[in-house]
Amino acid sequence: MASPIAGRPATRDQVSISPPPASTIRLPPQPERLFSSPSNNSQYFLKLSDRVVHFDSVAKGTYVFFDDIQCQIFVVRDNAAAINANQSITRTMSMDHTASVAVRSPILARNMDIFISDKGTPVLSIKFSPDLLVLAVQRSNKSVEFLNVQDSTGVDLIEYSQTCSRARSAKILGFCWVSSTEIVFVTDTHGLESYQIRPEKKILKSLKNYSLAVNWFLYTPPYLLLSSGSACNVFHIFVLRGGGNYQRYPKFEVEVSAPPISQGQPAKLMERDVVLAPVYGALYVLIVKQVSKLNAGAEVVMYQLNREGVVKITDVLLLECNGRFAINILDNLVVVHHQQSRMSKIFDLRLNNRMDGIRYHYPISSYSIEPYQIKLSGYSVPYELYSSNWAVFLPSIIVDAKLGCLWQLELQIDGLASLIHDKLKRAEFLLFRETDAKVVLLRHLTDYLHDYNDYSTVIKVFDLLNAKLKSIVTKVVSEESKKTVYLDQSECFRYLLLPFSNSKQLDPCIIVSVLVEYLKSLIAHQLEPQYYIHELIVNALVQFRMYPLLRLLVENGVFYDSKPFACLLLSLDNVFPPSFQMALDMLKRVGNSSEERAEVLLAKYQIFPAIRLLTTAGGLTEAQLAPRKFLEPALQSGDKVLFYSVFRYFQLRNTRLRQHPAFLPEELCDDLVYQFDCLFPELPLQGDFVF
C-alpha cells in the first residue's frame, strides 16, 4: 500500500528500529560455503542507481507516501505548506481549502502535479488506480475518498467516498487496487470488502466480502496476505483477480520468536519483519527471526506457497548477526540490509540444490553498498548509506524522505559472480540472471575454455547451457524465466567455439575434444545441431589432419545426416579421398537425393553409375534421360573411350525408343555429334544422327 514514509508511525517498509526479539535455540545443519572473499576489499557488488528521483522532503505540513505497486512518490502539502511554498493554485479552487500533491516516479509518464481539497485532517494513504484516472485518498479509518483525474494538471472537484459497508465499528486498515475499476478495503474486524468503481457515475458497488479479524496486511499483486491471531502469526492468503474472482488458500500458522526474557512481553510478529515476494517464479513469505545470543545470529525463514495452497518452510537464510534488517528482491536474489554493520547480504536460493528437507544458505556476499556522493550547494559530499531515514520497498527501491531522493538498487553482477569459486555453480548463477549478465557469462566461459586443467567442468557447463536452451525452445519455463540469460547455438559458435578453435596456444586434441563434447551435449538434449557447428568441427579435424577421427564420427552418426553436410564432405575430396564415398553414403541415408547423388557422380565423371542410379533409385526411364547431361561430362573428362561408350549407349537407346540412332533436335546434341566426328574420324557418322 501507499504507506507514509515520514511524519507517521513506522511501517513494514521502513528499516526496523525496534529492539530485536529472541527466539528458541535451533542449531541448523551447516551448509557448504560456495563463495570466497574477493581479493580486493574495495570491490562492491551493489550500488544506488545514477538516475535519482528527486522530490520535496518531509517538513511541517508536508507528508511523503510511496505506492510500491505503481512505484510513485506522493508529496502531500496541506494548505498552509502549499501557500508557503508559493504553489500556484487554480482560480476555481479556494486557497483556504486546497492541498497540493506532487507525484514523482522513475517512470516519467507517471509524474504529475495536482490539487485536492484540504479537509484539515492528515492523509493516511493515497494511491492512483492502475490507469492513473482515479485517485484514492484515505483520511480516516472509516472511509476512503475518490477523485477522478481530468488531465495531468487537475482532478474533478466533486469527490465521492465509500465507508465500511458491513459494520460501522470496523476500521479500514488500508486498501489496494485490484484493477482500474476494482478496489479492496482491508478492515480490522470484518476482513475484506471489495467494490466495483464506476468513475463516470461516481459510485461504488459492493462485490464480495470475507469476514475475519485482521491485524495488518501485505499486498504483492495479485496476492494479499492478512495477519490474524493474538501473536499476529496466523496468515490468510488471497489471490485477487478481477471481477470479484478471488481465491482463498487455507490459513497457516508460522513460528514466532520468543521475546527477550527481560522484557516479559508475549511473542508477537510485527509487520516490518514479514515480506511477501516472488522469487524464481514461486511465492514466498519471508520472516526475519531474531535469535538469542546463544545462536550465531538472526535468520530469514522462507515459507513457500505452492499451487495447491500448501505452505512449508523450504529455505533459511543465515544472517550471522543480529539487529535491524530490511529486504530487497533484486534479480531473484534476496538482499538483506543490516543497518548496524552497514552491510548488505546477498543470497541465491539456486546455489543450494538440495531437494529434501530445508535448505540453509550462507550469503554470497556481505559487503556494503558502493559509496555514493550527493550534491549540496554545488559540492559533492559523501552520502550516509544505511541511514535511519531509509525506507526500503520491494522489489529494489530505497527512499530517503528526509533528503528527498528515491533510488533503485542495482547489482554489479561481474564481481559478485567471481565470488563463487565453484565454476559450475558460477555458470548456473549467471544463467538465472537478467539478460544484462550475458556478457559476463560469456567472459567467464571464455576463461573456462582456456583453463588447461579443468575441461571436465567445461563439459558440465555445456550441459547447463543446453538444458536451459532446451527449456526455452520447448516453452516449458515461465515468461519470467525467459527474461534470464541463455545462449543459443549461434551465440556459442560466434563468441565461444570459433575463437576457441582458432587458438594457437591450445593442444589440437583438446580443441577437437571440446568441440565434439558441445556437439554431443546438443544431441543429448535433443537439440538439432546447426550446420555451422558441424562445419566448425569438420574444419578443425581437417586443419589438424585428424582424418580417421572424422571418418569415425561420420560413420557412427555423430554428425546429423543432411545434404549441406554431405556437400561439405565432398569439398574435402582433394585432401581426404574417402570423404567422397562418405558423402554418397550420407546422401543415400538422407533419402530423396537421387538427383544430388547423380550430380556428384557426374562431377567425378562416373557417367554409367549415375545412369544406373537414376534409372533404378531415381525412378527415371531411359526415355526421360537427357543425353546432353551425360555426354558433356564424358567429353570434359578427356577420356575418349568413356565418351565413345556413352555416345554409343545413347545411340542404342535411341534405336530402342525410335528405331533410329539419331538425336532429337530438342536434345541439343549437334555440337556433341560434331565432336564425336572429330575424335573418331575413322567412324564417321552418316549425317543421320540428328533429325
Tab-separated table of C-alpha atoms in Angstrom, residues 26-295:
chain	number	residue	atom	x	y	z
A	26	ARG	CA	17.912	-24.058	16.979
A	27	LEU	CA	21.143	-25.378	15.516
A	28	PRO	CA	20.758	-25.806	11.749
A	29	PRO	CA	22.962	-28.090	9.738
A	30	GLN	CA	25.920	-26.192	8.367
A	31	PRO	CA	25.683	-25.794	4.589
A	32	GLU	CA	28.766	-25.709	2.425
A	33	ARG	CA	30.073	-22.239	1.673
A	34	LEU	CA	30.109	-21.888	-2.091
A	35	PHE	CA	31.734	-18.479	-2.217
A	36	SER	CA	35.086	-16.907	-1.451
A	37	SER	CA	36.206	-13.489	-0.325
A	38	PRO	CA	37.146	-11.005	-3.030
A	39	SER	CA	40.832	-10.289	-3.406
A	40	ASN	CA	40.101	-6.566	-3.425
A	41	ASN	CA	38.284	-5.414	-0.316
A	42	SER	CA	37.252	-2.198	-2.053
A	43	GLN	CA	35.089	-4.122	-4.501
A	44	TYR	CA	31.352	-3.516	-4.245
A	45	PHE	CA	28.506	-5.573	-5.618
A	46	LEU	CA	25.539	-3.247	-5.014
A	47	LYS	CA	25.108	0.388	-5.920
A	48	LEU	CA	22.450	3.085	-5.857
A	49	SER	CA	21.274	3.965	-9.348
A	50	ASP	CA	22.777	7.009	-11.020
A	51	ARG	CA	19.294	8.075	-12.005
A	52	VAL	CA	17.703	9.627	-8.916
A	53	VAL	CA	14.081	10.646	-8.467
A	54	HIS	CA	14.076	13.911	-6.518
A	55	PHE	CA	11.085	15.129	-4.521
A	56	ASP	CA	10.387	17.645	-1.774
A	57	SER	CA	11.495	16.299	1.559
A	58	VAL	CA	9.444	15.922	4.714
A	59	ALA	CA	8.726	19.164	6.582
A	60	LYS	CA	5.990	20.732	8.680
A	61	GLY	CA	2.714	20.238	6.835
A	62	THR	CA	4.465	18.128	4.154
A	63	TYR	CA	3.977	14.375	4.131
A	64	VAL	CA	5.544	11.780	1.876
A	65	PHE	CA	3.936	8.498	0.785
A	66	PHE	CA	5.110	5.742	-1.518
A	67	ASP	CA	2.980	3.367	-3.574
A	68	ASP	CA	5.206	0.333	-4.127
A	69	ILE	CA	2.785	-1.162	-6.668
A	70	GLN	CA	2.810	1.826	-9.040
A	71	CYS	CA	6.280	2.964	-7.911
A	72	GLN	CA	5.062	6.519	-7.191
A	73	ILE	CA	6.106	9.007	-4.550
A	74	PHE	CA	3.321	11.284	-3.293
A	75	VAL	CA	4.343	14.567	-1.641
A	76	VAL	CA	1.230	15.958	0.040
A	77	ARG	CA	1.293	19.551	1.273
A	78	ASP	CA	-1.537	20.867	3.387
A	79	ASN	CA	-2.974	24.296	2.616
A	80	ALA	CA	-0.524	26.235	4.757
A	81	ALA	CA	2.506	24.435	3.411
A	82	ALA	CA	1.273	24.844	-0.163
A	83	ILE	CA	0.885	28.599	0.296
A	84	ASN	CA	4.283	28.904	1.952
A	85	ALA	CA	5.834	27.035	-0.973
A	86	ASN	CA	4.260	29.584	-3.366
A	87	GLN	CA	2.287	26.947	-5.156
A	88	SER	CA	0.140	28.328	-7.994
A	89	ILE	CA	-3.433	27.294	-7.314
A	90	THR	CA	-6.132	27.369	-9.925
A	91	ARG	CA	-8.736	30.057	-9.684
A	92	THR	CA	-11.528	27.566	-9.463
A	93	MET	CA	-10.199	26.239	-6.139
A	94	SER	CA	-10.213	28.115	-2.858
A	95	MET	CA	-6.797	28.735	-1.388
A	96	ASP	CA	-8.234	28.137	2.051
A	97	HIS	CA	-9.190	24.549	1.257
A	98	THR	CA	-6.539	23.369	-1.156
A	99	ALA	CA	-3.696	20.911	-0.699
A	100	SER	CA	-1.096	20.158	-3.360
A	101	VAL	CA	0.040	16.674	-4.394
A	102	ALA	CA	3.274	16.195	-6.315
A	103	VAL	CA	3.618	12.724	-7.823
A	104	ARG	CA	7.080	11.533	-8.833
A	105	SER	CA	8.238	8.208	-10.258
A	106	PRO	CA	11.189	6.614	-12.092
A	107	ILE	CA	8.643	6.191	-14.906
A	108	LEU	CA	8.320	9.731	-16.260
A	109	ALA	CA	4.814	9.173	-17.644
A	110	ARG	CA	3.552	8.762	-14.072
A	111	ASN	CA	4.754	12.179	-12.896
A	112	MET	CA	2.135	14.863	-12.278
A	113	ASP	CA	1.150	17.767	-10.024
A	114	ILE	CA	-2.442	18.026	-8.889
A	115	PHE	CA	-4.555	19.740	-6.228
A	116	ILE	CA	-7.048	18.213	-3.847
A	117	SER	CA	-9.202	19.559	-1.058
A	118	ASP	CA	-7.609	20.147	2.328
A	119	LYS	CA	-10.147	18.999	4.909
A	120	GLY	CA	-7.983	19.735	7.900
A	121	THR	CA	-7.247	16.081	8.637
A	122	PRO	CA	-3.956	14.457	7.653
A	123	VAL	CA	-3.836	11.967	4.800
A	124	LEU	CA	-3.224	8.373	5.905
A	125	SER	CA	-2.801	6.781	2.486
A	126	ILE	CA	-3.010	7.891	-1.136
A	127	LYS	CA	-2.774	5.887	-4.364
A	128	PHE	CA	-3.719	6.044	-8.015
A	129	SER	CA	-5.667	3.379	-9.859
A	130	PRO	CA	-3.570	1.369	-12.338
A	131	ASP	CA	-4.756	3.542	-15.256
A	132	LEU	CA	-3.969	6.746	-13.267
A	133	LEU	CA	-7.514	8.039	-13.783
A	134	VAL	CA	-8.848	7.690	-10.225
A	135	LEU	CA	-7.100	8.928	-7.082
A	136	ALA	CA	-7.979	7.206	-3.793
A	137	VAL	CA	-7.322	9.159	-0.586
A	138	GLN	CA	-7.766	7.808	2.932
A	139	ARG	CA	-8.037	10.486	5.629
A	140	SER	CA	-9.633	8.394	8.364
A	141	ASN	CA	-10.122	4.768	9.321
A	142	LYS	CA	-13.794	4.965	8.402
A	143	SER	CA	-13.860	5.866	4.718
A	144	VAL	CA	-11.871	6.292	1.507
A	145	GLU	CA	-12.463	9.215	-0.869
A	146	PHE	CA	-12.144	9.100	-4.642
A	147	LEU	CA	-11.387	11.801	-7.201
A	148	ASN	CA	-11.492	11.458	-10.963
A	149	VAL	CA	-8.423	12.816	-12.728
A	150	GLN	CA	-9.435	15.118	-15.572
A	151	ASP	CA	-5.970	15.672	-17.005
A	152	SER	CA	-2.364	15.834	-15.863
A	153	THR	CA	-2.919	19.131	-14.019
A	154	GLY	CA	-6.077	18.663	-12.011
A	155	VAL	CA	-8.841	16.469	-10.636
A	156	ASP	CA	-12.602	16.553	-10.628
A	157	LEU	CA	-13.777	18.842	-7.840
A	158	ILE	CA	-16.604	16.504	-6.894
A	159	GLU	CA	-15.427	13.743	-4.567
A	160	TYR	CA	-17.215	10.503	-3.838
A	161	SER	CA	-16.449	8.214	-0.938
A	162	GLN	CA	-17.074	4.753	0.454
A	163	THR	CA	-17.353	3.674	4.070
A	164	CYS	CA	-17.268	0.184	5.553
A	165	SER	CA	-20.485	-1.344	4.350
A	166	ARG	CA	-20.715	-4.174	6.877
A	167	ALA	CA	-20.044	-2.608	10.278
A	168	ARG	CA	-19.797	0.979	11.455
A	169	SER	CA	-17.322	-0.025	14.142
A	170	ALA	CA	-14.848	-1.559	11.675
A	171	LYS	CA	-11.676	0.364	10.929
A	172	ILE	CA	-10.128	0.495	7.483
A	173	LEU	CA	-6.507	-0.595	7.825
A	174	GLY	CA	-5.783	0.186	4.192
A	175	PHE	CA	-6.835	-0.529	0.622
A	176	CYS	CA	-5.392	-1.986	-2.575
A	177	TRP	CA	-6.337	-1.642	-6.211
A	178	VAL	CA	-7.174	-4.934	-7.943
A	179	SER	CA	-7.794	-3.261	-11.310
A	180	SER	CA	-8.646	0.175	-12.623
A	181	THR	CA	-12.297	-0.368	-11.682
A	182	GLU	CA	-11.972	-2.580	-8.598
A	183	ILE	CA	-10.665	-1.890	-5.095
A	184	VAL	CA	-10.417	-3.895	-1.871
A	185	PHE	CA	-10.687	-2.460	1.649
A	186	VAL	CA	-8.951	-4.321	4.477
A	187	THR	CA	-10.707	-3.808	7.822
A	188	ASP	CA	-9.685	-4.845	11.309
A	189	THR	CA	-12.787	-6.795	12.355
A	190	HIS	CA	-14.556	-7.707	9.132
A	191	GLY	CA	-11.723	-8.668	6.812
A	192	LEU	CA	-12.096	-7.860	3.135
A	193	GLU	CA	-14.629	-5.695	1.348
A	194	SER	CA	-14.304	-5.413	-2.414
A	195	TYR	CA	-16.022	-2.800	-4.568
A	196	GLN	CA	-16.511	-2.052	-8.235
A	197	ILE	CA	-15.870	1.607	-9.084
A	198	ARG	CA	-17.831	3.436	-11.758
A	199	PRO	CA	-15.961	6.730	-12.138
A	200	GLU	CA	-18.361	8.199	-14.682
A	201	LYS	CA	-21.233	7.871	-12.187
A	202	LYS	CA	-19.089	8.459	-9.102
A	203	ILE	CA	-20.452	5.429	-7.296
A	204	LEU	CA	-19.113	2.150	-5.877
A	205	LYS	CA	-20.865	-1.199	-5.905
A	206	SER	CA	-20.156	-3.922	-3.363
A	207	LEU	CA	-18.805	-7.132	-4.912
A	208	LYS	CA	-17.649	-9.582	-2.246
A	209	ASN	CA	-16.846	-9.792	1.467
A	210	TYR	CA	-14.719	-12.091	3.624
A	211	SER	CA	-15.138	-11.953	7.394
A	212	LEU	CA	-12.091	-12.366	9.644
A	213	ALA	CA	-10.134	-10.339	12.166
A	214	VAL	CA	-7.035	-8.660	10.722
A	215	ASN	CA	-4.008	-7.167	12.466
A	216	TRP	CA	-2.138	-5.989	9.356
A	217	PHE	CA	-1.769	-6.937	5.713
A	218	LEU	CA	0.722	-7.148	2.829
A	219	TYR	CA	-0.122	-6.861	-0.863
A	220	THR	CA	2.011	-8.141	-3.744
A	221	PRO	CA	-0.300	-8.340	-6.776
A	222	PRO	CA	-2.220	-10.492	-7.122
A	223	TYR	CA	-1.530	-11.935	-3.650
A	224	LEU	CA	-2.914	-10.418	-0.459
A	225	LEU	CA	-1.667	-11.666	2.927
A	226	LEU	CA	-3.706	-10.977	6.072
A	227	SER	CA	-2.341	-11.424	9.582
A	228	SER	CA	-4.620	-12.530	12.401
A	229	GLY	CA	-4.342	-14.119	15.836
A	230	SER	CA	-3.094	-12.732	19.136
A	231	ALA	CA	0.528	-13.284	18.065
A	232	CYS	CA	-0.143	-11.985	14.505
A	233	ASN	CA	1.223	-15.282	13.194
A	234	VAL	CA	-1.869	-16.785	11.552
A	235	PHE	CA	-1.756	-15.940	7.854
A	236	HIS	CA	-4.539	-15.924	5.275
A	237	ILE	CA	-3.581	-15.557	1.602
A	238	PHE	CA	-5.976	-14.458	-1.126
A	239	VAL	CA	-5.397	-14.334	-4.869
A	240	LEU	CA	-7.252	-11.238	-6.102
A	241	ARG	CA	-8.499	-11.498	-9.663
A	242	GLY	CA	-10.716	-9.014	-11.438
A	243	GLY	CA	-14.495	-9.046	-11.118
A	244	GLY	CA	-14.520	-10.343	-7.553
A	245	ASN	CA	-12.933	-13.613	-8.647
A	246	TYR	CA	-10.884	-14.286	-5.527
A	247	GLN	CA	-9.198	-17.491	-4.475
A	248	ARG	CA	-8.560	-18.160	-0.809
A	249	TYR	CA	-5.798	-20.503	0.338
A	250	PRO	CA	-6.005	-22.427	3.599
A	251	LYS	CA	-4.749	-20.428	6.536
A	252	PHE	CA	-1.428	-21.367	8.099
A	253	GLU	CA	0.479	-20.527	11.226
A	254	VAL	CA	4.146	-19.553	11.450
A	255	GLU	CA	6.569	-19.778	14.323
A	256	VAL	CA	7.131	-16.600	16.339
A	257	SER	CA	10.416	-15.767	18.005
A	258	ALA	CA	10.238	-15.617	21.786
A	259	PRO	CA	10.914	-12.127	23.179
A	260	PRO	CA	13.896	-11.410	25.410
A	261	ILE	CA	13.295	-12.659	28.954
A	262	SER	CA	13.963	-9.222	30.413
A	263	GLN	CA	11.041	-7.664	28.603
A	264	GLY	CA	8.469	-10.168	29.769
A	265	GLN	CA	6.252	-9.470	26.767
A	266	PRO	CA	4.296	-12.063	24.776
A	267	ALA	CA	5.679	-13.054	21.394
A	268	LYS	CA	4.211	-11.066	18.533
A	269	LEU	CA	5.032	-10.990	14.828
A	270	MET	CA	5.469	-7.463	13.512
A	271	GLU	CA	4.561	-6.328	10.007
A	272	ARG	CA	8.033	-4.920	9.442
A	273	ASP	CA	9.549	-8.414	9.884
A	274	VAL	CA	7.464	-10.015	7.113
A	275	VAL	CA	7.843	-9.775	3.323
A	276	LEU	CA	5.594	-11.294	0.666
A	277	ALA	CA	7.505	-11.666	-2.598
A	278	PRO	CA	8.030	-13.931	-5.622
A	279	VAL	CA	11.486	-15.456	-6.058
A	280	TYR	CA	12.277	-17.584	-9.118
A	281	GLY	CA	8.591	-17.633	-10.000
A	282	ALA	CA	7.471	-19.064	-6.627
A	283	LEU	CA	5.649	-17.081	-3.938
A	284	TYR	CA	7.401	-16.838	-0.582
A	285	VAL	CA	6.613	-15.384	2.806
A	286	LEU	CA	9.932	-14.204	4.268
A	287	ILE	CA	10.080	-13.728	8.038
A	288	VAL	CA	13.012	-12.149	9.833
A	289	LYS	CA	13.627	-14.048	13.057
A	290	GLN	CA	15.930	-12.659	15.690
A	291	VAL	CA	17.575	-15.360	17.798
A	292	SER	CA	19.189	-15.314	21.217
A	293	LYS	CA	22.870	-14.612	21.745
A	294	LEU	CA	23.458	-18.332	22.133
A	295	ASN	CA	22.896	-18.697	18.399
